[in-house]
Structures are given as C-alpha cells and as structure tokens.
Coordinates of C-alpha atoms and ligand atoms in Angstrom, one line a residue:
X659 CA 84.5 115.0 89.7
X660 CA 83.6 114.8 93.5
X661 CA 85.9 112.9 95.2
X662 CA 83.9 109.7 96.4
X663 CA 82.6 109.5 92.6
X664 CA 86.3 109.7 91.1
X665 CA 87.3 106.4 93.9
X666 CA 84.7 104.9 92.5
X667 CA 85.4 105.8 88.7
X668 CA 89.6 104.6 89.5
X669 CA 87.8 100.9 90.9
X670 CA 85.8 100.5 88.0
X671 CA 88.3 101.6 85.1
X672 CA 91.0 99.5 87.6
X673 CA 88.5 96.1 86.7
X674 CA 87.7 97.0 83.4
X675 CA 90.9 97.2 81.9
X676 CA 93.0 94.5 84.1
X677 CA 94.7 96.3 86.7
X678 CA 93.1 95.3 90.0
X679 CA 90.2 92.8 90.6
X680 CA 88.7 91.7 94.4
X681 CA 90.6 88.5 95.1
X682 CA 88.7 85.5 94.6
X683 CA 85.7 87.7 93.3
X684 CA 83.3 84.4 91.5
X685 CA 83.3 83.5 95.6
X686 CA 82.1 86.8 96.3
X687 CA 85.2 88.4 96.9
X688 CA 87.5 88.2 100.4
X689 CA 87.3 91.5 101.8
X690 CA 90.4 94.0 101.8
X691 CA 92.6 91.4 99.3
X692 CA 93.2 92.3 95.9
X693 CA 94.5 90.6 92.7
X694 CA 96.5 92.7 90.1
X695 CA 95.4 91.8 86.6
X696 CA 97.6 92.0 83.4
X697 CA 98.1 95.3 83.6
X698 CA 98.2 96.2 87.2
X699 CA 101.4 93.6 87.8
X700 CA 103.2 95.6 85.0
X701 CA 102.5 99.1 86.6
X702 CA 103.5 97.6 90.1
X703 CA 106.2 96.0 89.0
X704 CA 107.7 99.3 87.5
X705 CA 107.1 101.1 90.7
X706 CA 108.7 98.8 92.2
X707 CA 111.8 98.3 90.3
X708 CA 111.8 102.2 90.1
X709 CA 112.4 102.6 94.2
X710 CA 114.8 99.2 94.0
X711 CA 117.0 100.9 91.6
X712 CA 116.5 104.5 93.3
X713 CA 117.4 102.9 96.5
X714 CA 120.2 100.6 95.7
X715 CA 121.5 100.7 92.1
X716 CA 122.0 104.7 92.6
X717 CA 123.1 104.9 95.6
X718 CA 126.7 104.0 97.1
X719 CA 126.0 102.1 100.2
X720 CA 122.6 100.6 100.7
X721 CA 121.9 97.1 99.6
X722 CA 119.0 94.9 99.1
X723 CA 118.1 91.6 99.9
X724 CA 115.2 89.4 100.5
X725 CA 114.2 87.3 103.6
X726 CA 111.2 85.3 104.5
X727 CA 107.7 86.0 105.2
X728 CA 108.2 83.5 108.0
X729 CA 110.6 84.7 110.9
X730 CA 111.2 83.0 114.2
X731 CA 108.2 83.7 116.4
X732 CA 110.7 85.5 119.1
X733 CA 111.3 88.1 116.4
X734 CA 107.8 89.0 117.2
X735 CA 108.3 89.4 121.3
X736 CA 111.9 91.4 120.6
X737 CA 110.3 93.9 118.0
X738 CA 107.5 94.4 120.4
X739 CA 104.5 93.2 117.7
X740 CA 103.4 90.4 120.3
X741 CA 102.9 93.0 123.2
X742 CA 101.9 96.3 121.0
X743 CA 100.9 95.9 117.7
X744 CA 97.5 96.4 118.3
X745 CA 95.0 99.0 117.6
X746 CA 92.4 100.3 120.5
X747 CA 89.0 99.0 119.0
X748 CA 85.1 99.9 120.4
X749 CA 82.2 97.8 119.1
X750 CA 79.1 99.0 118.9
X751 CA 76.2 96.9 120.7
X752 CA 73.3 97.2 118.6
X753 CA 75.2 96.4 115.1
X754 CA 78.2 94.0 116.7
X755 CA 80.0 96.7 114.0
X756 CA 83.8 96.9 115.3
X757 CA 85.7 100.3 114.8
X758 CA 89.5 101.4 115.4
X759 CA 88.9 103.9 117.7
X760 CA 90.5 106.6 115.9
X761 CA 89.0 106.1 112.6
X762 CA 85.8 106.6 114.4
X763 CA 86.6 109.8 115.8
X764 CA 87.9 111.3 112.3
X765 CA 85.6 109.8 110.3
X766 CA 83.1 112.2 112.9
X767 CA 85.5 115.1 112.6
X768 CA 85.3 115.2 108.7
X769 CA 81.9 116.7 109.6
X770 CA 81.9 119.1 112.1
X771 CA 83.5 122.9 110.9
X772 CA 87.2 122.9 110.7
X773 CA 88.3 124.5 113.6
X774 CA 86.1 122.4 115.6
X775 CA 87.3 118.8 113.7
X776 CA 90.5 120.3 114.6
X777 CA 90.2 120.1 118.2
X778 CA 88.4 116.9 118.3
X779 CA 91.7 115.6 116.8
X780 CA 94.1 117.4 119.0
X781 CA 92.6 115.8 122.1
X782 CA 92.1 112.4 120.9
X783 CA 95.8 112.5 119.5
X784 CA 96.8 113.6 123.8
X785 CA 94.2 110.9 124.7
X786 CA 95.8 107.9 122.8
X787 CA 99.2 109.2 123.1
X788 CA 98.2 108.6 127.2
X789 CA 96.4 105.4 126.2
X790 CA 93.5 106.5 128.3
X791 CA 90.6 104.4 126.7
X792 CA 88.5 105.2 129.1
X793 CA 88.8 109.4 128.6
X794 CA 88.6 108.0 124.6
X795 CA 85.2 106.4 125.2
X796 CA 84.0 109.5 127.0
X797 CA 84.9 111.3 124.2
X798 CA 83.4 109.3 121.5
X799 CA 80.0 109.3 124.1
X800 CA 80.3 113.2 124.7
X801 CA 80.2 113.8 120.6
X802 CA 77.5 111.4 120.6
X803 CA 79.5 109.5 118.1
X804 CA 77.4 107.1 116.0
X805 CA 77.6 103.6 114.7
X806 CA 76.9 104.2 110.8
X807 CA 75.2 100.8 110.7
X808 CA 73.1 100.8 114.0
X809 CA 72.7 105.0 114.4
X810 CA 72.9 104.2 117.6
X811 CA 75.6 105.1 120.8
X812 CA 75.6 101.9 122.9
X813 CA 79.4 101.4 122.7
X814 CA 81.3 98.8 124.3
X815 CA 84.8 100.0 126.4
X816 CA 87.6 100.1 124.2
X817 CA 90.0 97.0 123.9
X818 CA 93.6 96.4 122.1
X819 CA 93.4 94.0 119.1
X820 CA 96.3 92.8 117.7
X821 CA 96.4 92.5 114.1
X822 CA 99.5 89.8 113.6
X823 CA 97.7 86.8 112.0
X824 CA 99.1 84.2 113.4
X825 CA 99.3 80.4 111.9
X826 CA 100.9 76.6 112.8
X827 CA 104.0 75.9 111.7
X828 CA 105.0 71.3 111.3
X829 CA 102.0 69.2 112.1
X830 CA 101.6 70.0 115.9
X831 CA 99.5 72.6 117.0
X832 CA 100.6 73.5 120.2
X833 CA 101.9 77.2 121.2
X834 CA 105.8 76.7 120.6
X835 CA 104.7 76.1 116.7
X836 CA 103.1 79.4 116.4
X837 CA 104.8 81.4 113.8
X838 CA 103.3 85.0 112.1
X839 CA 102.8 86.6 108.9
X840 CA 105.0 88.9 109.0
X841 CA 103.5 92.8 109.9
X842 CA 105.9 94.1 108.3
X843 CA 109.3 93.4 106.4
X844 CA 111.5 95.9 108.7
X845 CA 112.5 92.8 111.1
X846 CA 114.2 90.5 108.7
X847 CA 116.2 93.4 107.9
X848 CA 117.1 93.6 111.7
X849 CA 118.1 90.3 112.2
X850 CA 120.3 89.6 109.1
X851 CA 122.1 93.2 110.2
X852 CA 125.4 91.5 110.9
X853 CA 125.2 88.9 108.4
X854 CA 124.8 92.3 105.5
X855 CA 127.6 94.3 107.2
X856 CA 130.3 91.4 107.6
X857 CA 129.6 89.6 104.3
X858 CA 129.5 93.0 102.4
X859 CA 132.2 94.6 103.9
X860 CA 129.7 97.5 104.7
X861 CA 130.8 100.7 107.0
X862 CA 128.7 102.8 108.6
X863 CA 126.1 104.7 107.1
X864 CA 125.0 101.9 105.2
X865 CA 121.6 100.9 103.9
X866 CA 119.7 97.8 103.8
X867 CA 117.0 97.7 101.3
X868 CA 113.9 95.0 100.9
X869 CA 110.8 94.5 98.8
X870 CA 108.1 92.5 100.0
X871 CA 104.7 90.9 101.4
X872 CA 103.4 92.2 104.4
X873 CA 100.2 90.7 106.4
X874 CA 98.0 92.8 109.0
X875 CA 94.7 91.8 110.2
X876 CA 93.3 95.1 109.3
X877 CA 89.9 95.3 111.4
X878 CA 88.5 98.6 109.2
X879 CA 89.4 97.9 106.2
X880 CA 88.7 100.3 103.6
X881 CA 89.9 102.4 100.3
X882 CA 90.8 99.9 98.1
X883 CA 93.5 99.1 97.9
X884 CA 94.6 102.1 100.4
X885 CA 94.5 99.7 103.2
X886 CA 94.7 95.6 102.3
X887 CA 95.3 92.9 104.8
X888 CA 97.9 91.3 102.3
X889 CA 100.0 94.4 101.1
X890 CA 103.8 94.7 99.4
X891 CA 106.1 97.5 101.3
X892 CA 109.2 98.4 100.0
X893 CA 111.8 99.8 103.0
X894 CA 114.9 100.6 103.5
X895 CA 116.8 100.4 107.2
X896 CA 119.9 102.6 107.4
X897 CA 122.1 102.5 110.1
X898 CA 124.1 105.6 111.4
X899 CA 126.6 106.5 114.5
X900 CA 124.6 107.4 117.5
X901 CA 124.0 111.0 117.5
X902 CA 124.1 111.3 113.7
X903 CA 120.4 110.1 113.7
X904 CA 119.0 113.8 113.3
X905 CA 120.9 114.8 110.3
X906 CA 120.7 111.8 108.3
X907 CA 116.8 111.9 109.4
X908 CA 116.2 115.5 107.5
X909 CA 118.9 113.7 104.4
X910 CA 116.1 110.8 104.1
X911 CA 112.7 113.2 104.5
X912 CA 114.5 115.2 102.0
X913 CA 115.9 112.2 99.3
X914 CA 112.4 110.2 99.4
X915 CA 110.1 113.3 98.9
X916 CA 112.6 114.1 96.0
X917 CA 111.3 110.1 94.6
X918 CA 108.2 111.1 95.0
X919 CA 108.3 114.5 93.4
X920 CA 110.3 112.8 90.3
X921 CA 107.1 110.8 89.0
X922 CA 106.0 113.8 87.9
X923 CA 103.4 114.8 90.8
X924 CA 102.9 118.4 91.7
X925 CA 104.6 119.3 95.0
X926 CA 101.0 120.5 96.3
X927 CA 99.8 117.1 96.6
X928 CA 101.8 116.2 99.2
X929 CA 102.6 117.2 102.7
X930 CA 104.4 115.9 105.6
X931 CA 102.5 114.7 108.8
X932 CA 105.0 115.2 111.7
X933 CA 103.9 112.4 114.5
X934 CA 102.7 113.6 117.5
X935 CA 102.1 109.8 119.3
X936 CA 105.5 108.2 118.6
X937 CA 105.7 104.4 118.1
X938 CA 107.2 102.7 121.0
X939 CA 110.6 102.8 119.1
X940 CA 110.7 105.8 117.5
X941 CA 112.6 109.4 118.6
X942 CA 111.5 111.6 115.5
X943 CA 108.8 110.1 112.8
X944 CA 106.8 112.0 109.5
X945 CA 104.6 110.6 107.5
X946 CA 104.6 111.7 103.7
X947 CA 100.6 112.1 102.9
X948 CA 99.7 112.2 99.2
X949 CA 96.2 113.5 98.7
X950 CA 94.3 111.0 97.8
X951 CA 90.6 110.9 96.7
X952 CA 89.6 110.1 99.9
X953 CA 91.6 113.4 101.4
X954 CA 95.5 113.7 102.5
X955 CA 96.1 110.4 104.0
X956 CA 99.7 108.2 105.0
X957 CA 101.7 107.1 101.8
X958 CA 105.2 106.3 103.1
X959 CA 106.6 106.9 106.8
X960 CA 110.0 107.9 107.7
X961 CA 110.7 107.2 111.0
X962 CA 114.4 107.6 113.0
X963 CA 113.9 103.9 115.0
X964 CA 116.9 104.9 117.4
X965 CA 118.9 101.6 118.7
X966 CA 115.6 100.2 119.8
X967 CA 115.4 96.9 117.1
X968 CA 118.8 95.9 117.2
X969 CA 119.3 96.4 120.8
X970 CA 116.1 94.5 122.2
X971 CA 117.0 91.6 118.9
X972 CA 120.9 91.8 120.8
X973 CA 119.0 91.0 124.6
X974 CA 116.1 88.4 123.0
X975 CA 118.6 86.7 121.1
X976 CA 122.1 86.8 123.0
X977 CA 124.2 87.4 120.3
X978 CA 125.9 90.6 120.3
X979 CA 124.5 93.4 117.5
X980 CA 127.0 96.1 117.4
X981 CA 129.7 97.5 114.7
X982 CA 133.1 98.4 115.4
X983 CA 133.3 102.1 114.0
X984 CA 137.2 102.7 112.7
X985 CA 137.1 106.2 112.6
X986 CA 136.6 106.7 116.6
X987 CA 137.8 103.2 117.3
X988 CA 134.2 102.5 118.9
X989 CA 131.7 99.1 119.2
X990 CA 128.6 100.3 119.5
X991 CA 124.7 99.7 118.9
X992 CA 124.1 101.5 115.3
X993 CA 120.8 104.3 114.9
X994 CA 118.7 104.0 112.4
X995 CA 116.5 105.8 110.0
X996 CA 114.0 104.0 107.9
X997 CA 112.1 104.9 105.1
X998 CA 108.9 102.6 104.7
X999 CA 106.7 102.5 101.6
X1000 CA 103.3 100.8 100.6
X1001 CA 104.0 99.7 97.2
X1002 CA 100.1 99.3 96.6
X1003 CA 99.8 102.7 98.1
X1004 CA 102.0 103.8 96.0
X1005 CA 100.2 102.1 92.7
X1006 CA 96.6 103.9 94.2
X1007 CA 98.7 107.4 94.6
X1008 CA 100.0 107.1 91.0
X1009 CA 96.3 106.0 89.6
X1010 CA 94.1 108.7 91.3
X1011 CA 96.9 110.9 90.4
X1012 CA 96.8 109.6 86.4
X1013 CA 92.8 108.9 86.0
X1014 CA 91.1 111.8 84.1
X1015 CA 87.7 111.7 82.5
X1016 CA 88.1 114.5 79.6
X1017 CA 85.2 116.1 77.4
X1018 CA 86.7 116.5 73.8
X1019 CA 83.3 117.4 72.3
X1020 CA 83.4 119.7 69.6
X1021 CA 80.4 121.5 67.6
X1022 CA 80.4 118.5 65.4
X1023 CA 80.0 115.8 68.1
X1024 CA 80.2 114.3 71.5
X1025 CA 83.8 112.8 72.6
X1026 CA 85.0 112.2 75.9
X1027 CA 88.0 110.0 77.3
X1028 CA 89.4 107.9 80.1
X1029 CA 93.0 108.4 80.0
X1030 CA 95.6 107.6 82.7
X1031 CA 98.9 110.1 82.1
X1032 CA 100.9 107.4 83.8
X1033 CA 104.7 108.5 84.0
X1034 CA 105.7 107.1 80.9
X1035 CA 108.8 105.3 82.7
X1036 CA 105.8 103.4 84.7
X1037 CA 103.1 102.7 82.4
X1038 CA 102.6 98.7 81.5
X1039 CA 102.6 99.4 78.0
X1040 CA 105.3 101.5 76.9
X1041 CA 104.5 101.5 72.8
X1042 CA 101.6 100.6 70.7
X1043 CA 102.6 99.2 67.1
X1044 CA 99.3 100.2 65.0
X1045 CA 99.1 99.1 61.4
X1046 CA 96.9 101.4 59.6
X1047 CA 94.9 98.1 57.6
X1048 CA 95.7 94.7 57.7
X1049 CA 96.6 94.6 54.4
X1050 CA 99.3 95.9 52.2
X1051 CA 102.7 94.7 54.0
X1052 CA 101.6 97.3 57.7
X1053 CA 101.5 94.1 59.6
X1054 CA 104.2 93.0 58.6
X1055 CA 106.4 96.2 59.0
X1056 CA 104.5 96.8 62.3
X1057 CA 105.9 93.4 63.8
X1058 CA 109.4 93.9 62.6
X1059 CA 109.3 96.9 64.7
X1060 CA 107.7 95.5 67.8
X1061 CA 110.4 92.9 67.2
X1062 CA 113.3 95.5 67.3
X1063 CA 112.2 97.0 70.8
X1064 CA 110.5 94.2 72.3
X1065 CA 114.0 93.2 74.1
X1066 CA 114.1 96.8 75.7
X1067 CA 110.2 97.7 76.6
X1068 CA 106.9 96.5 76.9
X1069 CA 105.1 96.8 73.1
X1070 CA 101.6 95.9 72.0
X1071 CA 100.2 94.8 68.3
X1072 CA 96.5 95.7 67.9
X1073 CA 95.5 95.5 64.1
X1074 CA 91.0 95.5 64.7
X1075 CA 89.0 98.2 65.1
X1076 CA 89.5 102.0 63.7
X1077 CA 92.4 103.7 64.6
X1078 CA 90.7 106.5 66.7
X1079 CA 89.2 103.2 68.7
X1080 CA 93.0 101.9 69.4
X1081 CA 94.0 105.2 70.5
X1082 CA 91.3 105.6 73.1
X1083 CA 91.8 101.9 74.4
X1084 CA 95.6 103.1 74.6
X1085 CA 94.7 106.1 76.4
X1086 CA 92.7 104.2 78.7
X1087 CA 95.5 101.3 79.7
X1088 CA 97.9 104.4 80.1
X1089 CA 100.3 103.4 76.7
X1090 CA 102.4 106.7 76.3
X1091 CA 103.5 106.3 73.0
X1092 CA 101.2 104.9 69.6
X1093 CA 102.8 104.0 65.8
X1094 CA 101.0 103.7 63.5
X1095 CA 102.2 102.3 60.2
X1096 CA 100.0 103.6 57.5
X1097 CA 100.8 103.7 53.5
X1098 CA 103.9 106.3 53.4
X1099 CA 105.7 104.1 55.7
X1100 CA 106.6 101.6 53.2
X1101 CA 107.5 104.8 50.3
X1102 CA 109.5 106.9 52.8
X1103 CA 110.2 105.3 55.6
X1104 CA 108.0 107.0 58.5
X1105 CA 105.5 106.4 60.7
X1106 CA 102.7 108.7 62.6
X1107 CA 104.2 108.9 66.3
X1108 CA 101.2 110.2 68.7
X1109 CA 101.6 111.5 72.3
X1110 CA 98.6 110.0 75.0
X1111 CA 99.0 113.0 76.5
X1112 CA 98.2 116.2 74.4
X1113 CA 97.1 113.7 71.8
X1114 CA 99.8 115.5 69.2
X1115 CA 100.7 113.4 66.3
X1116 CA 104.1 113.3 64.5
X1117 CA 106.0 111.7 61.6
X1118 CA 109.2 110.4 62.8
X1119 CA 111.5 108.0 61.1
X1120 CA 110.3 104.5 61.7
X1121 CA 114.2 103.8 62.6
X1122 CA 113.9 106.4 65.1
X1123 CA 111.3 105.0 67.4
X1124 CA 112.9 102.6 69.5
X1125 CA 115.6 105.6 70.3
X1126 CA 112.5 107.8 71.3
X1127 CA 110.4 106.0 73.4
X1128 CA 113.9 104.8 75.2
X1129 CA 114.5 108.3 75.8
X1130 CA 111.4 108.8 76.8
X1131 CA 110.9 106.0 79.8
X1132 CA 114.4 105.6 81.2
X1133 CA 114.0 106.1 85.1
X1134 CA 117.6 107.9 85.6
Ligands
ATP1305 P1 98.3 103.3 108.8 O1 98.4 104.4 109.9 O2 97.7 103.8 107.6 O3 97.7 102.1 109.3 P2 101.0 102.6 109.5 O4 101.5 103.9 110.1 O5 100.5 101.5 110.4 O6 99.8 102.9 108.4 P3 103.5 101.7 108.8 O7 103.5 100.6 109.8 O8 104.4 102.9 109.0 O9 102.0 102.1 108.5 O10 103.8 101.0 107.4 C1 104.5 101.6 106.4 C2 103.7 101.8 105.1 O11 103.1 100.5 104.7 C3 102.6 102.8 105.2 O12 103.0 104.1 104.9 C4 101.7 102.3 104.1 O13 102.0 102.8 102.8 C5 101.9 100.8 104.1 N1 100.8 100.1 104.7 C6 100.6 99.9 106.1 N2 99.5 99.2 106.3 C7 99.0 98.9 105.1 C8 97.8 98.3 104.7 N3 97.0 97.7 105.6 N4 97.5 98.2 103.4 C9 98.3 98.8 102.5 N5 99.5 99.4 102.8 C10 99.8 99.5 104.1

C-alpha cells in the first residue's frame, strides 16, 4: 500500500473502531488534538504501563513520580523555554501560510534526487546550527522554495516563535500571574531532584521516571497524531558523576532501543539520528527514528543534558542542587542522561507497525481483512469469549469463563453475528486470542482457541485458557 494511502487507511480504521477521534469533532474538530476512544485508551494505557514498569518496576534505582502540569513560571526562565524554545518560522505573503523553516526545506528535499536532498539538508542543518536566518531565507529563495497553498515565493524574513502556551493563573491578569503549560515534563523532574534523592535515600546513578501531559503550540502541525499540541511523554532523568555521562549515555541508547526492539518490531525499522545542532543544554544527543508511513521520522530522544538543568534551577532558585558522593567524599552538580518518549508516538509507531490490509481470496470467493498484529501484551482486548449459539447452555459457560480471567485481563462477550463475522471484528480491534464455546464444550470439556495472527485454530481445555493467554501477554 503506498505510504500516504496506508496513513490514511490507520486514520480511518483508528475512527472506525474507537481508537482515536479529532477532539471535539461535531464542532469541526480543533486541529492537531486528539481524543482516544474505547479502544485507543486501553492500547495507550498498556504502552504506557509497559515503559513504567520497564523503567521502574525492573530496574534497581530509578523511580517515578508525578508533578504538575503547572510549575512556577521561573522554571520557565532557568530551563531556558522563555528565551529558546522557539522554532525559526517564514510566512509566506500571498497565502499568510506560516512554515517552520525547516519543515519547509525537507518537505522540498523529499523531491529533489537523493544526493542532491542530501546536501540541501547538510547546509540548512550548518545554517540553523549558526542561526543565520538570513543565509536560511536565501536558501529557501535560491531553491525557489514554494508556498504549497499560494505557489508563490514572496516570503517574509524568518522570525523565532515560541511555542509555550501561556495562560493566567488567580483572577488578575497582569504579568507576574503568567504561568505555562508545561512543554515538556523533564523540569518537574529537575526541581523535585533533591526532594527524590533525600526522601528515597537514592545514591548516585539513580533514575527519576514520569508520565505525563505535555503542551506545545505546534505551528505545523501534521501526521496525526505524530505531532499534537496536547501530547503524553513518558521520560526518565538519570543522574550520574560528572565524567560518567559518556558511558551511561551508550548504557541508555543501548537499554531503550532493547524496549523498543522487545514489542516485537524488526530491528530494520529503526535507526538512530545522531544530532548534529545540539540543544542549548545538551553535550551528546540521538534520536531513535521508527519508520513511520510518512518516512523515518523522531520517536524518542536520548539526550546526555550535562549539569545544565540543575545547575541554572541551583542559580535561578538559590538553593543549592548538588549530592554528596560517598565514594570520593565529593558535593557536586550530578550529569544527566535522559531518555524522552512520545507516548502518542509511540501508540502511531505500534499502529502503522500492526495495520495490514490482507487478501484471503480463494478460487471460491473474495476475502480480505483489516487486522492489527498488536503485541499481544498491548492489545486492548486480550480474549474474546465466543459462544457458538445463544442457546444450549454456550452463554452461559462463555461468561463463567470471562468471569474467571476478567480479574487478570481485558475479555470481551460477543454472542450476534456469525462466527467468521466475530473473528474479523476481533482481527480488526487487534484481540490476540478468540474462544469459542461450541457444542463439545459442555461433553468434553474444550473449546476452539484461534490465533489473530496466522488465523490457526485449536482445541484446548477450557480450564486451560486463562493459563494461556496469561502466558501469552505478560510483559516480563
Ligand atoms: P520534534 O523534532 O519532532 O519536534 P523534539 O525533538 O522537539 O521533537 P523532544 O523535545 O525531544 O522532541 O521531545 C521528546 C519526545 O516527545 C519526542 O521524541 C516525541 O516523541 C514527543 N513529542 C515532542 N513533540 C511532540 C508533539 N508535538 N506531538 C507528539 N509528540 C511529541
């Protein structure tokens, strides 16, 4: 399926069976938010609960916890959001359409021959990474970059636009009541450093791990759910002795791409993006790329932040930030290394990497089916209780079952429509595992056990089928 069709094929399955609708869709929609449906909380949820337990339950020294959206608006100033969060934008004249500036110039690349996309890149990358806007606009003018909307090349100069939204907090709106939706969770991870370490007894390397909402003014926003203006990341901040930064940098590109390899994706679909333009606070930063429908693009970043947080929260705040290390009987200013996820990312790269469209025709007739091979450990539905009829005691025997495993997974009665009918609506939602209770059930004890995946059926001992599918989607 070409690419742009199987995006748009993922949307419309997403809608149709209750994953992910446009937020407030009856008013027309609000662009770049999303709503998950029924299904789409459960699969998020699992992915979520699958890093929180990767990240703290199995490991020996990180920790989560869970601030506030809402941070004191100095946060802001000492994390450097206020002064540089802030993308260089161009407008063009004729359409008023804005553009980040280097969306532009890739979105043009994509269409030129490889080598020469190549080079386009490589000296916008050495032009941002000087912030010279005005060498970027000569660029974009040289190319004879075009507005999609207007086709035209009457471009405004490139300005910085921050992308914090920004709101009032009490009833006075004056500037010292300014407070921010937080860009991103890292900070209240920064700030509650000493209150983790001292009240958890932690010593260093220790982790600090957080789920949560994160809010950016995206100006282009596009892909889905790829990039939202009201997203959920999942990090983890882990602090290191200075000079240790390097090591434990390679341990954590090594231990996440492990994660990702683990729901079952193929190695081939991923690649890591070494940064060439460093954030303000970084000394070495990757970004794991998953390829995506719409090409290889960001799907987590782990980035070595140095001292730079803590330090510049130690000099905003006044309070001192440092840890007394035991071992060489030093205070100092911890490193840190930090691995940050989009969990909606995330939820796209496991969809476009589960969605398949397959042709099961045979000689006899036309078949086809939407199926989504969701790692079974994620998928909303985790069993399928089908009673062959409604009659003869099945429905009955098919809810003392869902009964029995409902406490440990996620089960689903469905009693209308033919059996084949249930399957492919199973397929469809992602259910790994269907039972169907038929007539030997109640004379031997057995039920039909059948696999979304190759679509193999089995008898199995209806006492047996909690064990299985437990088995089947524990995480660890
Ligand atoms: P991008 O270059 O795509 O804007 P970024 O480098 O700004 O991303 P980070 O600040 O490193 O992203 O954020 C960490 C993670 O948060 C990203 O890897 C991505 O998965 C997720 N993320 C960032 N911005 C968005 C967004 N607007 N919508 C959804 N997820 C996002």
């Amino acid at each position: 399926m070409a690419n742009d069709n199987k995006l748009q094929a993922i949307i419309g399955h997403c809608k149709e069976y209750g994953f992910i609708f446009q937020s407030s869709e009856i008013y027309d929609g609000l662009s770049a938010v999303y709503d998950y449906g029924q299904m789409g909380a459960e699969l998020k949820r699992n992915i979520r609960e699958y890093w929180w337990k990767s990240m703290t339950q199995m490991q020996d020294n990180i920790v989560g916890i869970d601030a506030a959206i809402f941070m004191h608006p100095t946060v802001w100033k000492a994390s450097g959001h206020v002064d540089n969060f802030s993308d260089p934008m161009i407008d063009n004249k004729d359409s008023q359409k804005r553009y980040r500036v280097d969306h532009l110039i890739e979105a043009y690349a994509e269409t030129l021959e490889a080598d020469k996309g190549a080079a386009l890149i490589h000296t916008m990358e050495q032009l941002l990474e000087a912030n010279d806007f005005a060498g970027l606009k000569t660029l974009i003018e040289d190319n004879k970059i075009k507005c999609t909307v207007s086709g035209t090349c009457n471009w405004t100069d490139i300005r910085q636009f921050n992308l914090m939204f920004s709101t009032e907090m009490g009833s006075v709106a004056d500037e010292a009541n300014t407070v921010y939706l937080r860009p991103e969770t890292a900070q209240g991870i920064f700030v509650n450093f000493l209150n983790v370490q001292k009240s958890g007894r932690m010593k260093i390397p220790f982790g600090i791990a957080q789920t949560g909402k994160a809010f950016r003014n995206e100006i282009v926003a596009r892909g889905f759910i790829f990039r939202m203006r009201e997203f959920e990341q999942m990090e983890m901040q882990f602090f290191v002795r200075p000079g240790t930064q390097k090591e434990w940098y390679e341990h954590w590109k090594k231990t996440r791409m492990e994660w990702h390899l683990k729901l079952g994706i193929p190695a081939e679909r991923y690649r890591f993006h070494d940064h060439v333009k460093l954030a303000h606070y970084a000394d070495m930063a990757c970004d794991i790329e998953y390829d995506f429908p719409m090409g290889f693009k960001e799907v987590e970043g782990v980035h070595s932040r140095t001292d730079f947080d803590l330090k510049q929260h130690q000099q905003y705040s006044g309070k001192k930030l440092t840890y007394f290390d035991t071992e060489i009987n030093q205070h100092y200013v911890p490193y840190v290394i930090e691995t940050s996820i989009g969990l909606d990312r995330a939820v796209m790269m496991v969809l476009s990497e589960a969605y398949e469209e397959q042709d099961l025709s045979t000689a006899e007739k036309q078949d086809s089916r939407a199926v989504l091979k969701l790692p079974a450990m994620l998928a909303p539905i985790k069993l399928a209780v089908l009673p062959l009829t409604k009659k003869d005691g099945m429905p009955e025997l098919a809810k003392d079952l869902i009964e029995q495993c409902k406490p440990h997974f996620r089960c689903f009665y469905e009693e209308k429509d033919s059996i084949g009918k249930r399957y492919r609506r199973m397929d469809a939602l992602g259910t790994p595992f269907c039972v169907t209770i038929d007539q030997q059930t109640k004379e031997d004890g057995t039920v039909t056990i059948r696999y979304r995946d190759s679509m193999q059926q089995e008898r199995i001992a209806l006492n047996d089928v909690k064990r299985i599918v437990m088995e089947k989607i524990a995480m660890f």
